[in-house]
Structure formats: structure tokens, C-alpha cells
PDB file of C-alpha atoms in Angstrom:
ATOM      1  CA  UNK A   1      18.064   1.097  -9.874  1.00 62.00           C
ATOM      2  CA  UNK A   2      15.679   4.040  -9.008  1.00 79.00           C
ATOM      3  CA  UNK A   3      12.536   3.445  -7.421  1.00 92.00           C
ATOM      4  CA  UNK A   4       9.011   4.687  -8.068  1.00 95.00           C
ATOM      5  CA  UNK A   5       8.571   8.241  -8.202  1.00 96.00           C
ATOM      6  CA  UNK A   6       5.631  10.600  -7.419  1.00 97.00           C
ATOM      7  CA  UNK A   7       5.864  14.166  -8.170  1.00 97.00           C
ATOM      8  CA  UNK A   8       4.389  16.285  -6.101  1.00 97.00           C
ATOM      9  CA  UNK A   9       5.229  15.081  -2.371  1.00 95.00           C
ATOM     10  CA  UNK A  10       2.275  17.713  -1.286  1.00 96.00           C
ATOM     11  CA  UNK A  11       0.044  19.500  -3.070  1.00 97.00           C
ATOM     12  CA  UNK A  12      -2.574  21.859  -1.395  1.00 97.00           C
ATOM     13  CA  UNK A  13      -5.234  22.789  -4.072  1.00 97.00           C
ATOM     14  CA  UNK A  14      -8.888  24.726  -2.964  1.00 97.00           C
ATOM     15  CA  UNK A  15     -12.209  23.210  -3.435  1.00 97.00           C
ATOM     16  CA  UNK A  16     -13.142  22.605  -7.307  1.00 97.00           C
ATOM     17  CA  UNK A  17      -9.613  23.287  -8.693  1.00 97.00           C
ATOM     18  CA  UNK A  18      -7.896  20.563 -10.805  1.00 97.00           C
ATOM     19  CA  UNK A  19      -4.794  18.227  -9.622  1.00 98.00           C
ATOM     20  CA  UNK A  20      -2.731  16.176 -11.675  1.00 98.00           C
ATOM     21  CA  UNK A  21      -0.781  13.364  -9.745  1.00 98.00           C
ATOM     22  CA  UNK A  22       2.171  11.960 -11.520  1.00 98.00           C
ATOM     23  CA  UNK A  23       3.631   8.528 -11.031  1.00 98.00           C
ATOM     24  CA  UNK A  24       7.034   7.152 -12.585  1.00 97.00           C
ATOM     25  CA  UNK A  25       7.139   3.304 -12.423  1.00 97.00           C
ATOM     26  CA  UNK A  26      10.662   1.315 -12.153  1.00 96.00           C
ATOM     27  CA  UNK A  27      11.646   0.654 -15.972  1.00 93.00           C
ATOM     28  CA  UNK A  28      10.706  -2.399 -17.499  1.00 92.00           C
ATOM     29  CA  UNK A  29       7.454  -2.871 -15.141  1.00 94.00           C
ATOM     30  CA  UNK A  30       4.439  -3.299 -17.402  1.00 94.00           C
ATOM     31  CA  UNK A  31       2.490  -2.866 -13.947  1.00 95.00           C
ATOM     32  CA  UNK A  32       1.380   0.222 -12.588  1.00 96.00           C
ATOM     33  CA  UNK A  33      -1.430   0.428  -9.771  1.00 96.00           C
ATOM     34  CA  UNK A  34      -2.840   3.777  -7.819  1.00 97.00           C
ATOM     35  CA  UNK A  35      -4.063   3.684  -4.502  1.00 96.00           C
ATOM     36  CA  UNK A  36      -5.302   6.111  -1.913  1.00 96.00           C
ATOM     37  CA  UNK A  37      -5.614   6.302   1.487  1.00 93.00           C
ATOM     38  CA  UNK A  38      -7.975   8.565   3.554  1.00 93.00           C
ATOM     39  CA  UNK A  39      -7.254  10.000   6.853  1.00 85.00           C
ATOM     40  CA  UNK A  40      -7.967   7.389   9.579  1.00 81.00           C
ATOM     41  CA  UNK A  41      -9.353   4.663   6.647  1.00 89.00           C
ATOM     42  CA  UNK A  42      -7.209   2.257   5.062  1.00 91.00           C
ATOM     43  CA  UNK A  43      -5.460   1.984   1.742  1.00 94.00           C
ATOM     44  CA  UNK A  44      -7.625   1.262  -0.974  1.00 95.00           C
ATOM     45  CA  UNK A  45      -7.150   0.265  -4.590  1.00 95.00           C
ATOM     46  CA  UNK A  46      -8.042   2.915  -7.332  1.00 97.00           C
ATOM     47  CA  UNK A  47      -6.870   1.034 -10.721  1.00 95.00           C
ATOM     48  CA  UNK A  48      -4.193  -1.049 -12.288  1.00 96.00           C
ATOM     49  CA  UNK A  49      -2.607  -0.615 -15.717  1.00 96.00           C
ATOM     50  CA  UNK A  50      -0.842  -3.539 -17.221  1.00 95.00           C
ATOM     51  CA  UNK A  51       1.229  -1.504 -20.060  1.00 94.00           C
ATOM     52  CA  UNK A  52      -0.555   1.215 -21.618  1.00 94.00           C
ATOM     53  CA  UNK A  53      -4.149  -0.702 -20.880  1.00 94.00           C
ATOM     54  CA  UNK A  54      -6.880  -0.123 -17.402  1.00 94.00           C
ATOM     55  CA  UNK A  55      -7.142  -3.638 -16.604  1.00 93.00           C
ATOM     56  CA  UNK A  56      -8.953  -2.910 -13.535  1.00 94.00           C
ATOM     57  CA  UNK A  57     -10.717   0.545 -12.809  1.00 94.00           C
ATOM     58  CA  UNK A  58     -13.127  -0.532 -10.118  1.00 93.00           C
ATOM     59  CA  UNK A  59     -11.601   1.278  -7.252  1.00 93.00           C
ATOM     60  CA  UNK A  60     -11.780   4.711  -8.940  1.00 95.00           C
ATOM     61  CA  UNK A  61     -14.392   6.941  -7.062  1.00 92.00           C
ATOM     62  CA  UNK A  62     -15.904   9.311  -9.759  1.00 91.00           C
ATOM     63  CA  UNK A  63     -15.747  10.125 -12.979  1.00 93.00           C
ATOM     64  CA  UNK A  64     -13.655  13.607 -11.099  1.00 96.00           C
ATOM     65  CA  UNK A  65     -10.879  11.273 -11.027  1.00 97.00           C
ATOM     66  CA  UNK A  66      -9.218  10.201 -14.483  1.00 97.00           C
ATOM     67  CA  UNK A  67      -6.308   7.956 -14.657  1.00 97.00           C
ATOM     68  CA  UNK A  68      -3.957   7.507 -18.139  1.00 97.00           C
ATOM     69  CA  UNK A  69      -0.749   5.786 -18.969  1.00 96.00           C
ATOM     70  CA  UNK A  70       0.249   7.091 -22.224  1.00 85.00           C
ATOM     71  CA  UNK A  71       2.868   4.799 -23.918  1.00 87.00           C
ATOM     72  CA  UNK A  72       2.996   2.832 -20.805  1.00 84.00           C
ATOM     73  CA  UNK A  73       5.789   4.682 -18.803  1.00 92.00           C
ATOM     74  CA  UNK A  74       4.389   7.086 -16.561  1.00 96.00           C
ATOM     75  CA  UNK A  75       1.278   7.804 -15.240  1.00 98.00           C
ATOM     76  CA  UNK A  76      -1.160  10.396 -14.377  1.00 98.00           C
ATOM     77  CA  UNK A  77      -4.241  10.867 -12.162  1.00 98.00           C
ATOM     78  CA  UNK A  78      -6.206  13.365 -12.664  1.00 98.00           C
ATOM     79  CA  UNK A  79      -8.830  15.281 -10.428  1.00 97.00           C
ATOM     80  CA  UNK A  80     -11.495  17.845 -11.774  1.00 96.00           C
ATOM     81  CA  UNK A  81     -12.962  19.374 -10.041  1.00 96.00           C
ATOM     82  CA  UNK A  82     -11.241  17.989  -6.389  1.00 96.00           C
ATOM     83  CA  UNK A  83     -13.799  17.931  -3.390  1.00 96.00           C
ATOM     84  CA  UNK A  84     -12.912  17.911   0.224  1.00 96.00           C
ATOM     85  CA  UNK A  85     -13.240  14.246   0.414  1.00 95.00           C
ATOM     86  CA  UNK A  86     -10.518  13.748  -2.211  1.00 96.00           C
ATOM     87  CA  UNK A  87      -8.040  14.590   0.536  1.00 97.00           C
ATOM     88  CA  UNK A  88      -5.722  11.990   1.518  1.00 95.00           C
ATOM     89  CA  UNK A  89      -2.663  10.095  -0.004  1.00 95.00           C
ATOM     90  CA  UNK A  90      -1.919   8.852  -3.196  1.00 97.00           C
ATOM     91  CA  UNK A  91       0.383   6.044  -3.576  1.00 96.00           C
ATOM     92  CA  UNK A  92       1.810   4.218  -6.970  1.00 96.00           C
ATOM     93  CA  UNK A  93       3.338   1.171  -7.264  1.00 96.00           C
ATOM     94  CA  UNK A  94       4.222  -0.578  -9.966  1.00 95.00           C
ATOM     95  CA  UNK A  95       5.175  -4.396 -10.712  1.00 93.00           C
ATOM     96  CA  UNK A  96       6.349  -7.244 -13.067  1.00 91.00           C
ATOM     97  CA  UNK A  97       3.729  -8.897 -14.095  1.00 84.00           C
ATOM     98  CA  UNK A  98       3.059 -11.993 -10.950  1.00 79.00           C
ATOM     99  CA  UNK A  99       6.053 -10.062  -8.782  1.00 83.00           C
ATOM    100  CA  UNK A 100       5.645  -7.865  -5.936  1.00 85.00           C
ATOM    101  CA  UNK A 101       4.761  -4.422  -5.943  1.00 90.00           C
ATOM    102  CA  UNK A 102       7.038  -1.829  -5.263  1.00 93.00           C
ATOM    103  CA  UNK A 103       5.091   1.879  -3.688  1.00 94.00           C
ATOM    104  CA  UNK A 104       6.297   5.306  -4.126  1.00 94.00           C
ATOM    105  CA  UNK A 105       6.668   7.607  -1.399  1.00 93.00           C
ATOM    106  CA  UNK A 106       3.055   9.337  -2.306  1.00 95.00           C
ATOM    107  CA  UNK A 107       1.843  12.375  -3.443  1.00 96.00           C
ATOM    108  CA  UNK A 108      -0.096  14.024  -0.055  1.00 95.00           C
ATOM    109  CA  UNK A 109      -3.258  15.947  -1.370  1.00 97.00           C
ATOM    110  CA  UNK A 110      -5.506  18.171   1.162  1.00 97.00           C
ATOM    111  CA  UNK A 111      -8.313  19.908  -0.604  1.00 97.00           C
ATOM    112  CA  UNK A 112      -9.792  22.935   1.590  1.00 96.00           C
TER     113      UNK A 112
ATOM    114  CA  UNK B   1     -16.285  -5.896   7.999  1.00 71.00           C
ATOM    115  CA  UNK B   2     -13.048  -5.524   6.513  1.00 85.00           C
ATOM    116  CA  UNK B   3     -12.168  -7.989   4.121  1.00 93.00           C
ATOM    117  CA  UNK B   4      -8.869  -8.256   5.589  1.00 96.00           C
ATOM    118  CA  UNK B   5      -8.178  -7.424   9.680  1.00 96.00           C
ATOM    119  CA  UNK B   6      -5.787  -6.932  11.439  1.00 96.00           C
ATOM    120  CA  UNK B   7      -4.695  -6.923  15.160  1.00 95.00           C
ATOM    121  CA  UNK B   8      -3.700  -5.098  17.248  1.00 96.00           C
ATOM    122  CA  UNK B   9      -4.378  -1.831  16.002  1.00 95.00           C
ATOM    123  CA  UNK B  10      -1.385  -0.300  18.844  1.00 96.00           C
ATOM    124  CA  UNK B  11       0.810  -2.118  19.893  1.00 97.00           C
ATOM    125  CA  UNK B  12       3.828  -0.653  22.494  1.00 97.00           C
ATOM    126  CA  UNK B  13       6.926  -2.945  23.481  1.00 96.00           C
ATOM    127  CA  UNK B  14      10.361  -2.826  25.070  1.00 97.00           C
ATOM    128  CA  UNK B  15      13.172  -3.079  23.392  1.00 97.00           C
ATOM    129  CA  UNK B  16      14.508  -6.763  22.920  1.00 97.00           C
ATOM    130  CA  UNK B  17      11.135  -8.070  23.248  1.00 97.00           C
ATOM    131  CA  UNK B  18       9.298 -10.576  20.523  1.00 97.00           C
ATOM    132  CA  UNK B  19       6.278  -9.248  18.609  1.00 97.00           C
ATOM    133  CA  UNK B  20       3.698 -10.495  16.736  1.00 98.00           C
ATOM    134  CA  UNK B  21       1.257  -8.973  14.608  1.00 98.00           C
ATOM    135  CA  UNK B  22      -1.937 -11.250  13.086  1.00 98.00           C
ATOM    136  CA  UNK B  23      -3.785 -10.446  10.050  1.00 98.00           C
ATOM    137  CA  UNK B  24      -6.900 -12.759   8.696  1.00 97.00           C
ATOM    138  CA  UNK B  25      -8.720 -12.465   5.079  1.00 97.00           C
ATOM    139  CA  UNK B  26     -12.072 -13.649   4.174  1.00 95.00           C
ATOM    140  CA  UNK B  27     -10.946 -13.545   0.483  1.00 93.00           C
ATOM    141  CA  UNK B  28      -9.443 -15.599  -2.209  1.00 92.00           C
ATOM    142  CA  UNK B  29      -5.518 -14.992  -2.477  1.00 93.00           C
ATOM    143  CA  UNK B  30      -3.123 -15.472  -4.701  1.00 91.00           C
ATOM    144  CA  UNK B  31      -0.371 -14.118  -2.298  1.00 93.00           C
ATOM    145  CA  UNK B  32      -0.305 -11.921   1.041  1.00 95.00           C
ATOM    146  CA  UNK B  33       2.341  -8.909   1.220  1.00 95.00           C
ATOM    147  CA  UNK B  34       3.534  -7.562   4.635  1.00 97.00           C
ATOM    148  CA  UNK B  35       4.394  -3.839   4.352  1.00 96.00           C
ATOM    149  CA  UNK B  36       6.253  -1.137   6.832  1.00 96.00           C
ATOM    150  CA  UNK B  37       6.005   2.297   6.604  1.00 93.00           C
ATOM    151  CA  UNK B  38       8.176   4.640   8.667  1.00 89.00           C
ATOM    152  CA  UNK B  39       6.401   7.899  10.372  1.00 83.00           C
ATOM    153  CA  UNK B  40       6.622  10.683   6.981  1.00 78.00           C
ATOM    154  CA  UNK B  41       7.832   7.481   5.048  1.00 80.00           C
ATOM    155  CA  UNK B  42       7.411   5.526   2.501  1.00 86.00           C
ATOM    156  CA  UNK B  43       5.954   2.273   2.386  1.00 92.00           C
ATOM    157  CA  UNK B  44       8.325  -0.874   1.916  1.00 92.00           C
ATOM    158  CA  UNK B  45       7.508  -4.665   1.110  1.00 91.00           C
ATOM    159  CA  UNK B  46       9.208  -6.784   3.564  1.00 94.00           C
ATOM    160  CA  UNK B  47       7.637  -9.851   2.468  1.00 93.00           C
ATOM    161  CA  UNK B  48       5.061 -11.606  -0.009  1.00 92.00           C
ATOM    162  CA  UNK B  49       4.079 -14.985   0.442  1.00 93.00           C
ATOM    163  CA  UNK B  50       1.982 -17.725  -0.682  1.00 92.00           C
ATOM    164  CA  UNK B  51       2.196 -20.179   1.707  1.00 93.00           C
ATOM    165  CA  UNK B  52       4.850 -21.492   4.509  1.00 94.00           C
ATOM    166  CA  UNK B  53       7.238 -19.638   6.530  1.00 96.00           C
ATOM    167  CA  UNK B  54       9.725 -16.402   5.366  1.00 96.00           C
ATOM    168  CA  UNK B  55      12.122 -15.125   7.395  1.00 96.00           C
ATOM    169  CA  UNK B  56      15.072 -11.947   6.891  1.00 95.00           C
ATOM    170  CA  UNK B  57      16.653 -10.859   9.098  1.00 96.00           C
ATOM    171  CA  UNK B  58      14.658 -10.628  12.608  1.00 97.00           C
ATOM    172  CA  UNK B  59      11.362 -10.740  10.897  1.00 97.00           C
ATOM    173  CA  UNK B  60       9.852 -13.818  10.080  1.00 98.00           C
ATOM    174  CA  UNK B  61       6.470 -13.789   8.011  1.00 98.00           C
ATOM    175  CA  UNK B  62       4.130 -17.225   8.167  1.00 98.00           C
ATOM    176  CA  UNK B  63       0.551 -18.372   6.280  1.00 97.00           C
ATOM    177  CA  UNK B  64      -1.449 -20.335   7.081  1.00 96.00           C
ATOM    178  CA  UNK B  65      -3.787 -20.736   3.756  1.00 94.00           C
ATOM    179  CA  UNK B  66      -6.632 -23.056   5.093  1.00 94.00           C
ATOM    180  CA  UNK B  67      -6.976 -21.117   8.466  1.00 95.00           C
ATOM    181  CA  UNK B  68      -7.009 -17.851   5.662  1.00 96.00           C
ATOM    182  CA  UNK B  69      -4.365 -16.114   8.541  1.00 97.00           C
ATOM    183  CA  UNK B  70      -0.674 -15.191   8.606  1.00 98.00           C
ATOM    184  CA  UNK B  71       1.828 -13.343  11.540  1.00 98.00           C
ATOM    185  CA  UNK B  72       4.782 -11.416  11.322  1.00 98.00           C
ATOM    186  CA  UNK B  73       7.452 -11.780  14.333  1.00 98.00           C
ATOM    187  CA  UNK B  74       9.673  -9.842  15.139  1.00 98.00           C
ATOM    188  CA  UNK B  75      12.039 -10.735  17.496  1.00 96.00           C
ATOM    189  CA  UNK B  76      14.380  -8.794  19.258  1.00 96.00           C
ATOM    190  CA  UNK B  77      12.196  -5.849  18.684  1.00 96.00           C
ATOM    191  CA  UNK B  78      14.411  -2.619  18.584  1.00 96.00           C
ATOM    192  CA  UNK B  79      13.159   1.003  18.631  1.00 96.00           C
ATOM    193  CA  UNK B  80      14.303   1.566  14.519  1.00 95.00           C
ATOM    194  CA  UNK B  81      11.439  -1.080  14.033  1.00 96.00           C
ATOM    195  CA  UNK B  82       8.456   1.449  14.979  1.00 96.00           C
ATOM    196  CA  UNK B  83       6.197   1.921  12.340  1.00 97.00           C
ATOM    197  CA  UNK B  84       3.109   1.169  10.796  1.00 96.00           C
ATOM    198  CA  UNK B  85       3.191  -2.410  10.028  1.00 97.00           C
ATOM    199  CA  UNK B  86       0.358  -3.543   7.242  1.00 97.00           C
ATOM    200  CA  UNK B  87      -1.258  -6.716   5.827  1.00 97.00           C
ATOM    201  CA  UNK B  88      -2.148  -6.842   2.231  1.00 96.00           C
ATOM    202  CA  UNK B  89      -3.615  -9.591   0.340  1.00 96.00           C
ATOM    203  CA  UNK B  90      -3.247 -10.194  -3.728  1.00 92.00           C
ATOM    204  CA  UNK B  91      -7.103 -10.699  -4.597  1.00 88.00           C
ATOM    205  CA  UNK B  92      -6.933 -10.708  -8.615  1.00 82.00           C
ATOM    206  CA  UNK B  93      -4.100  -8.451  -9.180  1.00 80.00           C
ATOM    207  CA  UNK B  94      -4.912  -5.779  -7.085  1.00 87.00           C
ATOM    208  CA  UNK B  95      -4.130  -5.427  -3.077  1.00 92.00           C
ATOM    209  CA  UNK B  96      -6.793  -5.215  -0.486  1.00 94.00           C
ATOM    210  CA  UNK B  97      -5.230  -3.289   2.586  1.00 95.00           C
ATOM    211  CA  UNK B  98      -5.461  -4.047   6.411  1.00 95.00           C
ATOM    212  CA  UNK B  99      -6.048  -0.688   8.642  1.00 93.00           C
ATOM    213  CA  UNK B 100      -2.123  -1.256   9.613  1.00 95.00           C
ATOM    214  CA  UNK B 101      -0.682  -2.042  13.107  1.00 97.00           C
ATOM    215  CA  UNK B 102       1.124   1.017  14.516  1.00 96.00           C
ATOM    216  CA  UNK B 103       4.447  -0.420  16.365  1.00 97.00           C
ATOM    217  CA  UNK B 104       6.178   1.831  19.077  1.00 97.00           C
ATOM    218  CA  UNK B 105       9.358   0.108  20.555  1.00 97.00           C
ATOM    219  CA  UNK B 106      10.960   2.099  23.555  1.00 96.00           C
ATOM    220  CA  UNK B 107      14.209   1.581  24.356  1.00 95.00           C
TER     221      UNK B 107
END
């Protein structure tokens, strides 16, 4: 069975360019979280989809950052414009619904 | 404060010898997750519990829900098991992330 993917591994983008982080749960798992971890700090929860839906969007930073699950497969995270601070890694994971959650390898973004 | 902390933040051993990380929570939980993640790696669930005692392999995992703590062991620590080593509690549905535990075993 094939894991969750993120495409891309790195992506090096300047100052007030746009980045689009994509995330492939493992079929069949209606959820799908993003995280994000900034050098030195610890991981921290961006938003959860449950299907197609944002259950939970309270971790998301700006409105730069814009999240969507169309047909609740894959997912993509959006930045516009990125800022320096929006450097770190991105990591989805994705769930059955009460089961444990199962990361990607994470998509590493540095924004000079 | 973090609302979940870990210790220690380094932690250096000798091959063969036990470990034990700690990680306490000052939040409601509906389950704790212990995670690894290699140097350049991903990061992989070793266990999630909600109470009691897990154990695979030479890890064990333990909770203790009224104390709001849990451990992982490792015992017979070998050099393949250094990595970051994190705590993450299930608060809602999300996870709220320890700062890790970075593990170096020397041979």
C-alpha cells in the first residue's frame, strides 16, 4: 500500500512569489491534516480536512496561506505571496477517521 | 510554556544501553502518539496510546493519564535508533507537537 506523498521534496521560491504544496493521502482516508515546522520551533498544526470539508483551520497563519481538498483525494496548500517566515517544512498526514496518522516525507520550503 | 514538553532535549548513549525519554501535557487527550524521524527522513508513528503500557520490539511506550505523562524505553539502544524522537498528543483531532528529543547512540 503506498504511503502519503508530497510533491515537491524542496522547493526554493524568492520573496512574494507563489508556492503550491501538494499532498496525496493513503486511499480510503477521509483524513487529511497539514502541519509545519519552523527551523528550531516545533511542529505545529495548520488544518485538518475530514473528506472534502476544513473541519479545523485554526492553525493556518494568514490568509497568504490557502488550503483545498477538491473531491477529497489530494490536497493543496497554497502560499501567495510567501514571506521569509514561511520557510520551514511542510508535512501531511492523513488518517481514518479515530486511527493514527500516517506523515509524508514533507515538502522543504526556504523563501529568500 | 509548551503545552506538551519534553525531556531531554539531547540525549547521547552507548550502544546496548536503556533509554528513556519523558514527555508531559497540560491538555485534554484523547490519545498520545510517539514519533521517530531519521536525520533527512521521514517521520514514522511507532506508537499511539490511550492508556497502559505498548511495547514492539525494543521500544516500549507507557501513560500514565492522571499524572498527564508517558516514556518511551528503549532498551538495548543500538546506533540505527538515532533520531529525533517526538511526543504528540491527540487534543480534538488535531496533534500538538513536543520540540522532539534528538537520540545519538555510539557504538
Amino acid at each position: 500500500e503506498a504511503g502519503v506523498t508530497q510533491f515537491p521534496s524542496h522547493s526554493v521560491i524568492e520573496k512574494g512569489q507563489t508556492v503550491t504544496l501538494r499532498c496525496d493521502p493513503i486511499s480510503g482516508h477521509d483524513n487529511l491534516y497539514w502541519y509545519r515546522r519552523v527551523m528550531g520551533k516545533e511542529i505545529k498544526f495548520l488544518l485538518h480536512f475530514v473528506k472534502e470539508s476544513k473541519q479545523d483551520e485554526s492553525g493556518m497563519p494568514n490568509n497568504r496561506f490557502l488550503a483545498e481538498r477538491t473531491g477529497g483525494t489530494y490536497s493543496t496548500l497554497k502560499v501567495q505571496p510567501a514571506e521569509l517566515e514561511d520557510s520551514g517544512v511542510y508535512f501531511c498526514a492523513s488518517s481514518q477517521i479515530d486511527r493514527e496518522q500516517y506523515f509524508g516525507p514533507g515538502t522543504r520550503l526556504t523563501v529568500t | 510554556k509548551n503545552e506538551v514538553e519534553q525531556s531531554p532535549q539531547n540525549l547521547t548513549a552507548q550502544e546496548g544501553e536503556f533509554i528513556t525519554i519523558n514527555c508531559s501535557y497540560s491538555v485534554g487527550i484523547s490519545a498520545l502518539h510517539w514519533l521517530q524521524q531519521h536525520p533527512g527522513g521521514g517521520i514514522v508513528s511507532l506508537f499511539m496510546l490511550s492508556s497502559g503500557k505498548k511495547k514492539h520490539g525494543r521500544l516500549i511506550a507507557t501513560i500514565n493519564i492522571q499524572e498527564k505523562h508517558s516514556s518511551l524505553h528503549i532498551t538495548a539502544s543500538h546506533p540505527r535508533d538515532s533520531a529525533v524522537y517526538i511526543c504528540a498528543v491527540r487534543n480534538t483531532d488535531k496533534l500538538i507537537f513536543g520540540t522532539g528529543t534528538r537520540l545519538q547512540v555510539f557504538p
